Amino acid sequence: SKATVSVLYCRKENFRTKMGFLDADILYPSLKDQKNAHKRKRLVQGPKSSFLDVRCNSCKQVTVVFSHASTVVVCGSCSNVLAQPAGGKARLTAGSSFRTKQE
């Protein structure tokens, strides 16, 4: 009787580790999982895109750039390229500093 109980218990443990669906807590997912999730699949829905303040390397002027810009963004005063489209998110020019704008 004890042998069959221990065998059943071991089978349950193997089932859990093989299936893997009991490893994650569904009610309280981690912050890392929430950041990687699709915008409609998170607990609190919201976009992954934002507006950025980008500072030009040469003239130090700050320009507002959308994080998923689909066109080339140039500086207003010196016409240097600040961001280029790269499929999803825009690729910022090397050396330019940025920060996300708060709402």
CSV table of N, CA and C in Angstrom, one decimal:
chain,number,residue,atom,x,y,z
A,1,SER,N,0.8,-1.2,0.0
A,1,SER,CA,0.0,0.0,0.0
A,1,SER,C,0.9,1.3,0.0
A,2,LYS,N,1.9,1.3,0.9
A,2,LYS,CA,2.8,2.4,0.9
A,2,LYS,C,3.6,2.6,-0.4
A,3,ALA,N,3.9,1.4,-1.0
A,3,ALA,CA,4.7,1.4,-2.2
A,3,ALA,C,3.9,2.0,-3.4
A,4,THR,N,2.6,1.7,-3.4
A,4,THR,CA,1.8,2.2,-4.5
A,4,THR,C,1.5,3.7,-4.3
A,5,VAL,N,1.4,4.2,-3.0
A,5,VAL,CA,1.2,5.6,-2.7
A,5,VAL,C,2.5,6.4,-3.2
A,6,SER,N,3.7,5.8,-2.8
A,6,SER,CA,4.9,6.5,-3.2
A,6,SER,C,5.1,6.6,-4.7
A,7,VAL,N,4.7,5.5,-5.4
A,7,VAL,CA,4.8,5.5,-6.9
A,7,VAL,C,3.8,6.5,-7.5
A,8,LEU,N,2.6,6.6,-7.0
A,8,LEU,CA,1.7,7.6,-7.5
A,8,LEU,C,2.2,9.0,-7.2
A,9,TYR,N,2.8,9.2,-6.0
A,9,TYR,CA,3.3,10.5,-5.7
A,9,TYR,C,4.4,10.9,-6.7
A,10,CYS,N,5.3,9.9,-7.0
A,10,CYS,CA,6.4,10.2,-7.9
A,10,CYS,C,5.9,10.5,-9.3
A,11,ARG,N,4.8,9.7,-9.7
A,11,ARG,CA,4.3,10.0,-11.0
A,11,ARG,C,3.7,11.4,-11.1
A,12,LYS,N,3.1,11.9,-10.0
A,12,LYS,CA,2.5,13.2,-10.0
A,12,LYS,C,3.6,14.2,-10.1
A,13,GLU,N,4.7,14.0,-9.4
A,13,GLU,CA,5.9,15.0,-9.4
A,13,GLU,C,6.4,15.0,-10.8
A,14,ASN,N,6.6,13.9,-11.5
A,14,ASN,CA,7.1,13.8,-12.8
A,14,ASN,C,6.1,14.5,-13.8
A,15,PHE,N,4.9,14.3,-13.6
A,15,PHE,CA,3.9,15.0,-14.4
A,15,PHE,C,4.0,16.5,-14.3
A,16,ARG,N,4.2,17.0,-13.1
A,16,ARG,CA,4.3,18.4,-12.9
A,16,ARG,C,5.5,19.0,-13.5
A,17,THR,N,6.6,18.3,-13.4
A,17,THR,CA,7.8,18.9,-14.0
A,17,THR,C,7.9,18.7,-15.5
A,18,LYS,N,7.2,17.7,-16.0
A,18,LYS,CA,7.2,17.5,-17.5
A,18,LYS,C,6.2,18.5,-18.1
A,19,MET,N,5.1,18.7,-17.5
A,19,MET,CA,4.1,19.6,-18.1
A,19,MET,C,4.5,21.1,-17.9
A,20,GLY,N,5.0,21.4,-16.7
A,20,GLY,CA,5.5,22.8,-16.4
A,20,GLY,C,4.4,23.8,-16.2
A,21,PHE,N,3.2,23.5,-16.2
A,21,PHE,CA,2.1,24.5,-16.1
A,21,PHE,C,1.9,24.9,-14.6
A,22,LEU,N,2.4,24.1,-13.7
A,22,LEU,CA,2.2,24.5,-12.3
A,22,LEU,C,3.4,25.3,-11.7
A,23,ASP,N,4.4,25.6,-12.5
A,23,ASP,CA,5.5,26.3,-12.0
A,23,ASP,C,5.2,27.8,-11.9
A,24,ALA,N,4.4,28.4,-12.7
A,24,ALA,CA,4.2,29.8,-12.7
A,24,ALA,C,2.9,30.1,-11.8
A,25,ASP,N,2.9,31.2,-11.2
A,25,ASP,CA,1.7,31.6,-10.4
A,25,ASP,C,0.9,32.5,-11.3
A,26,ILE,N,-0.3,32.0,-11.6
A,26,ILE,CA,-1.2,32.7,-12.6
A,26,ILE,C,-1.8,34.0,-12.0
A,27,LEU,N,-2.1,34.0,-10.7
A,27,LEU,CA,-2.7,35.2,-10.1
A,27,LEU,C,-1.7,36.3,-10.0
A,28,TYR,N,-0.5,36.0,-9.7
A,28,TYR,CA,0.5,37.0,-9.4
A,28,TYR,C,1.7,36.8,-10.3
A,29,PRO,N,1.6,37.2,-11.6
A,29,PRO,CA,2.8,37.0,-12.5
A,29,PRO,C,3.9,38.0,-12.2
A,30,SER,N,5.1,37.6,-12.5
A,30,SER,CA,6.3,38.4,-12.2
A,30,SER,C,6.3,39.7,-13.1
A,31,LEU,N,7.0,40.7,-12.7
A,31,LEU,CA,7.1,41.9,-13.4
A,31,LEU,C,7.8,41.7,-14.8
A,32,LYS,N,8.7,40.8,-14.8
A,32,LYS,CA,9.5,40.5,-16.0
A,32,LYS,C,8.5,39.8,-17.0
A,33,ASP,N,7.7,38.9,-16.6
A,33,ASP,CA,6.7,38.3,-17.5
A,33,ASP,C,5.7,39.3,-18.0
A,34,GLN,N,5.3,40.3,-17.2
A,34,GLN,CA,4.3,41.3,-17.6
A,34,GLN,C,5.0,42.2,-18.7
A,35,LYS,N,6.2,42.6,-18.5
A,35,LYS,CA,6.9,43.4,-19.5
A,35,LYS,C,7.0,42.8,-20.9
A,36,ASN,N,7.2,41.5,-20.9
A,36,ASN,CA,7.4,40.7,-22.1
A,36,ASN,C,6.1,40.3,-22.8
A,37,ALA,N,5.0,40.4,-22.1
A,37,ALA,CA,3.7,40.0,-22.6
A,37,ALA,C,3.2,41.0,-23.6
A,38,HIS,N,2.3,40.5,-24.5
A,38,HIS,CA,1.7,41.3,-25.5
A,38,HIS,C,0.8,42.4,-24.8
A,39,LYS,N,0.6,43.5,-25.4
A,39,LYS,CA,0.0,44.7,-24.7
A,39,LYS,C,-1.5,44.3,-24.3
A,40,ARG,N,-2.1,43.4,-25.0
A,40,ARG,CA,-3.5,43.0,-24.7
A,40,ARG,C,-3.6,41.9,-23.7
A,41,LYS,N,-2.4,41.2,-23.4
A,41,LYS,CA,-2.4,40.0,-22.6
A,41,LYS,C,-1.9,40.3,-21.2
A,42,ARG,N,-1.6,41.6,-20.9
A,42,ARG,CA,-1.1,41.9,-19.5
A,42,ARG,C,-2.3,42.1,-18.6
A,43,LEU,N,-2.0,42.1,-17.3
A,43,LEU,CA,-3.1,42.3,-16.3
A,43,LEU,C,-3.7,43.7,-16.5
A,44,VAL,N,-2.8,44.7,-16.7
A,44,VAL,CA,-3.3,46.1,-17.0
A,44,VAL,C,-2.8,46.4,-18.4
A,45,GLN,N,-3.8,46.5,-19.3
A,45,GLN,CA,-3.4,46.7,-20.7
A,45,GLN,C,-2.8,48.1,-20.9
A,46,GLY,N,-1.8,48.2,-21.8
A,46,GLY,CA,-1.2,49.4,-22.1
A,46,GLY,C,-0.2,49.3,-23.2
A,47,PRO,N,0.1,50.4,-23.9
A,47,PRO,CA,1.1,50.3,-25.0
A,47,PRO,C,2.5,50.1,-24.5
A,48,LYS,N,3.4,49.6,-25.4
A,48,LYS,CA,4.8,49.5,-25.1
A,48,LYS,C,5.5,50.7,-25.7
A,49,SER,N,4.9,51.4,-26.5
A,49,SER,CA,5.5,52.6,-27.1
A,49,SER,C,5.4,53.8,-26.2
A,50,SER,N,6.3,54.8,-26.5
A,50,SER,CA,6.3,56.0,-25.7
A,50,SER,C,7.0,57.1,-26.5
A,51,PHE,N,7.0,58.3,-26.0
A,51,PHE,CA,7.7,59.4,-26.6
A,51,PHE,C,9.0,59.6,-25.8
A,52,LEU,N,10.0,60.0,-26.6
A,52,LEU,CA,11.4,60.1,-26.0
A,52,LEU,C,11.9,61.6,-26.2
A,53,ASP,N,12.6,62.1,-25.3
A,53,ASP,CA,13.3,63.3,-25.4
A,53,ASP,C,14.7,62.9,-25.9
A,54,VAL,N,15.1,63.3,-27.1
A,54,VAL,CA,16.4,62.9,-27.6
A,54,VAL,C,17.3,64.1,-27.8
A,55,ARG,N,18.5,64.1,-27.2
A,55,ARG,CA,19.4,65.2,-27.3
A,55,ARG,C,20.4,65.0,-28.4
A,56,CYS,N,20.5,66.0,-29.3
A,56,CYS,CA,21.4,65.9,-30.5
A,56,CYS,C,22.9,66.0,-30.0
A,57,ASN,N,23.8,65.2,-30.6
A,57,ASN,CA,25.2,65.2,-30.3
A,57,ASN,C,25.9,66.5,-30.5
A,58,SER,N,25.6,67.2,-31.6
A,58,SER,CA,26.4,68.4,-32.0
A,58,SER,C,25.8,69.7,-31.3
A,59,CYS,N,24.5,69.9,-31.4
A,59,CYS,CA,24.0,71.2,-31.0
A,59,CYS,C,23.3,71.1,-29.6
A,60,LYS,N,23.2,69.9,-29.0
A,60,LYS,CA,22.6,69.7,-27.7
A,60,LYS,C,21.1,70.1,-27.6
A,61,GLN,N,20.4,70.3,-28.7
A,61,GLN,CA,19.0,70.6,-28.7
A,61,GLN,C,18.2,69.3,-28.5
A,62,VAL,N,17.1,69.5,-27.7
A,62,VAL,CA,16.2,68.3,-27.4
A,62,VAL,C,15.1,68.3,-28.3
A,63,THR,N,14.9,67.1,-28.9
A,63,THR,CA,13.8,66.9,-29.9
A,63,THR,C,12.9,65.7,-29.4
A,64,VAL,N,11.6,65.8,-29.5
A,64,VAL,CA,10.7,64.7,-29.1
A,64,VAL,C,10.6,63.8,-30.3
A,65,VAL,N,10.8,62.5,-30.0
A,65,VAL,CA,10.7,61.4,-31.0
A,65,VAL,C,9.8,60.3,-30.4
A,66,PHE,N,9.0,59.7,-31.3
A,66,PHE,CA,8.2,58.6,-31.0
A,66,PHE,C,9.0,57.3,-31.0
A,67,SER,N,8.9,56.5,-30.0
A,67,SER,CA,9.8,55.3,-29.9
A,67,SER,C,9.6,54.3,-31.1
A,68,HIS,N,8.5,54.3,-31.8
A,68,HIS,CA,8.3,53.4,-32.9
A,68,HIS,C,8.1,54.3,-34.2
A,69,ALA,N,9.0,55.3,-34.3
A,69,ALA,CA,8.9,56.2,-35.5
A,69,ALA,C,9.1,55.4,-36.8
A,70,SER,N,8.3,55.7,-37.8
A,70,SER,CA,8.4,55.0,-39.1
A,70,SER,C,9.1,55.8,-40.1
A,71,THR,N,9.5,57.0,-39.8
A,71,THR,CA,10.2,57.9,-40.7
A,71,THR,C,11.5,58.3,-40.1
A,72,VAL,N,12.5,58.8,-40.9
A,72,VAL,CA,13.7,59.3,-40.3
A,72,VAL,C,13.5,60.6,-39.6
A,73,VAL,N,14.0,60.8,-38.4
A,73,VAL,CA,13.8,62.0,-37.6
A,73,VAL,C,15.1,62.7,-37.6
A,74,VAL,N,15.1,64.0,-38.0
A,74,VAL,CA,16.3,64.8,-38.0
A,74,VAL,C,16.2,66.0,-37.0
A,75,CYS,N,17.3,66.5,-36.6
A,75,CYS,CA,17.4,67.6,-35.7
A,75,CYS,C,16.9,68.9,-36.4
A,76,GLY,N,16.1,69.7,-35.7
A,76,GLY,CA,15.5,70.9,-36.3
A,76,GLY,C,16.5,72.0,-36.6
A,77,SER,N,17.6,72.1,-35.8
A,77,SER,CA,18.6,73.2,-36.0
A,77,SER,C,19.8,72.7,-36.9
A,78,CYS,N,20.3,71.6,-36.7
A,78,CYS,CA,21.5,71.2,-37.4
A,78,CYS,C,21.3,70.1,-38.5
A,79,SER,N,20.1,69.6,-38.6
A,79,SER,CA,19.7,68.5,-39.6
A,79,SER,C,20.5,67.2,-39.5
A,80,ASN,N,21.0,66.9,-38.3
A,80,ASN,CA,21.6,65.6,-38.1
A,80,ASN,C,20.5,64.6,-37.9
A,81,VAL,N,20.8,63.3,-38.3
A,81,VAL,CA,19.8,62.3,-38.1
A,81,VAL,C,19.8,61.8,-36.7
A,82,LEU,N,18.6,61.8,-36.1
A,82,LEU,CA,18.5,61.4,-34.7
A,82,LEU,C,18.0,60.0,-34.5
A,83,ALA,N,17.0,59.6,-35.4
A,83,ALA,CA,16.5,58.2,-35.3
A,83,ALA,C,16.1,57.7,-36.7
A,84,GLN,N,16.3,56.4,-36.9
A,84,GLN,CA,15.9,55.8,-38.2
A,84,GLN,C,15.0,54.6,-37.9
A,85,PRO,N,14.0,54.4,-38.8
A,85,PRO,CA,13.1,53.2,-38.5
A,85,PRO,C,13.8,51.9,-38.7
A,86,ALA,N,13.5,51.0,-37.8
A,86,ALA,CA,14.1,49.7,-37.8
A,86,ALA,C,13.1,48.5,-37.6
A,87,GLY,N,12.1,48.5,-38.4
A,87,GLY,CA,11.1,47.5,-38.3
A,87,GLY,C,10.0,47.9,-37.2
A,88,GLY,N,10.3,47.6,-36.0
A,88,GLY,CA,9.4,47.9,-34.9
A,88,GLY,C,9.8,49.2,-34.3
A,89,LYS,N,10.8,49.2,-33.4
A,89,LYS,CA,11.2,50.4,-32.7
A,89,LYS,C,12.2,51.2,-33.6
A,90,ALA,N,12.3,52.5,-33.3
A,90,ALA,CA,13.2,53.3,-34.1
A,90,ALA,C,14.6,53.1,-33.5
A,91,ARG,N,15.6,53.1,-34.3
A,91,ARG,CA,17.0,53.0,-33.9
A,91,ARG,C,17.6,54.4,-33.7
A,92,LEU,N,18.0,54.7,-32.5
A,92,LEU,CA,18.6,56.1,-32.3
A,92,LEU,C,20.0,56.1,-32.7
A,93,THR,N,20.5,57.3,-33.1
A,93,THR,CA,21.9,57.5,-33.5
A,93,THR,C,22.8,57.2,-32.4
A,94,ALA,N,23.9,56.6,-32.7
A,94,ALA,CA,24.9,56.2,-31.6
A,94,ALA,C,25.4,57.5,-31.0
A,95,GLY,N,25.5,57.5,-29.7
A,95,GLY,CA,26.0,58.6,-28.9
A,95,GLY,C,25.0,59.6,-28.5
A,96,SER,N,23.8,59.6,-29.0
A,96,SER,CA,22.7,60.5,-28.6
A,96,SER,C,22.1,60.0,-27.3
A,97,SER,N,21.8,60.9,-26.4
A,97,SER,CA,21.2,60.6,-25.1
A,97,SER,C,19.7,60.8,-25.2
A,98,PHE,N,19.0,60.0,-24.4
A,98,PHE,CA,17.5,60.1,-24.5
A,98,PHE,C,16.9,59.8,-23.1
A,99,ARG,N,15.7,60.2,-22.9
A,99,ARG,CA,14.9,59.8,-21.7
A,99,ARG,C,13.4,59.7,-22.2
A,100,THR,N,12.7,58.8,-21.5
A,100,THR,CA,11.3,58.7,-21.8
A,100,THR,C,10.5,59.8,-21.2
A,101,LYS,N,9.5,60.4,-21.9
A,101,LYS,CA,8.7,61.5,-21.4
A,101,LYS,C,7.7,60.9,-20.5
A,102,GLN,N,7.4,61.6,-19.4
A,102,GLN,CA,6.4,61.2,-18.4
A,102,GLN,C,5.1,61.8,-18.9
A,103,GLU,N,4.0,61.1,-18.5
A,103,GLU,CA,2.7,61.6,-19.0
A,103,GLU,C,2.2,62.9,-18.3
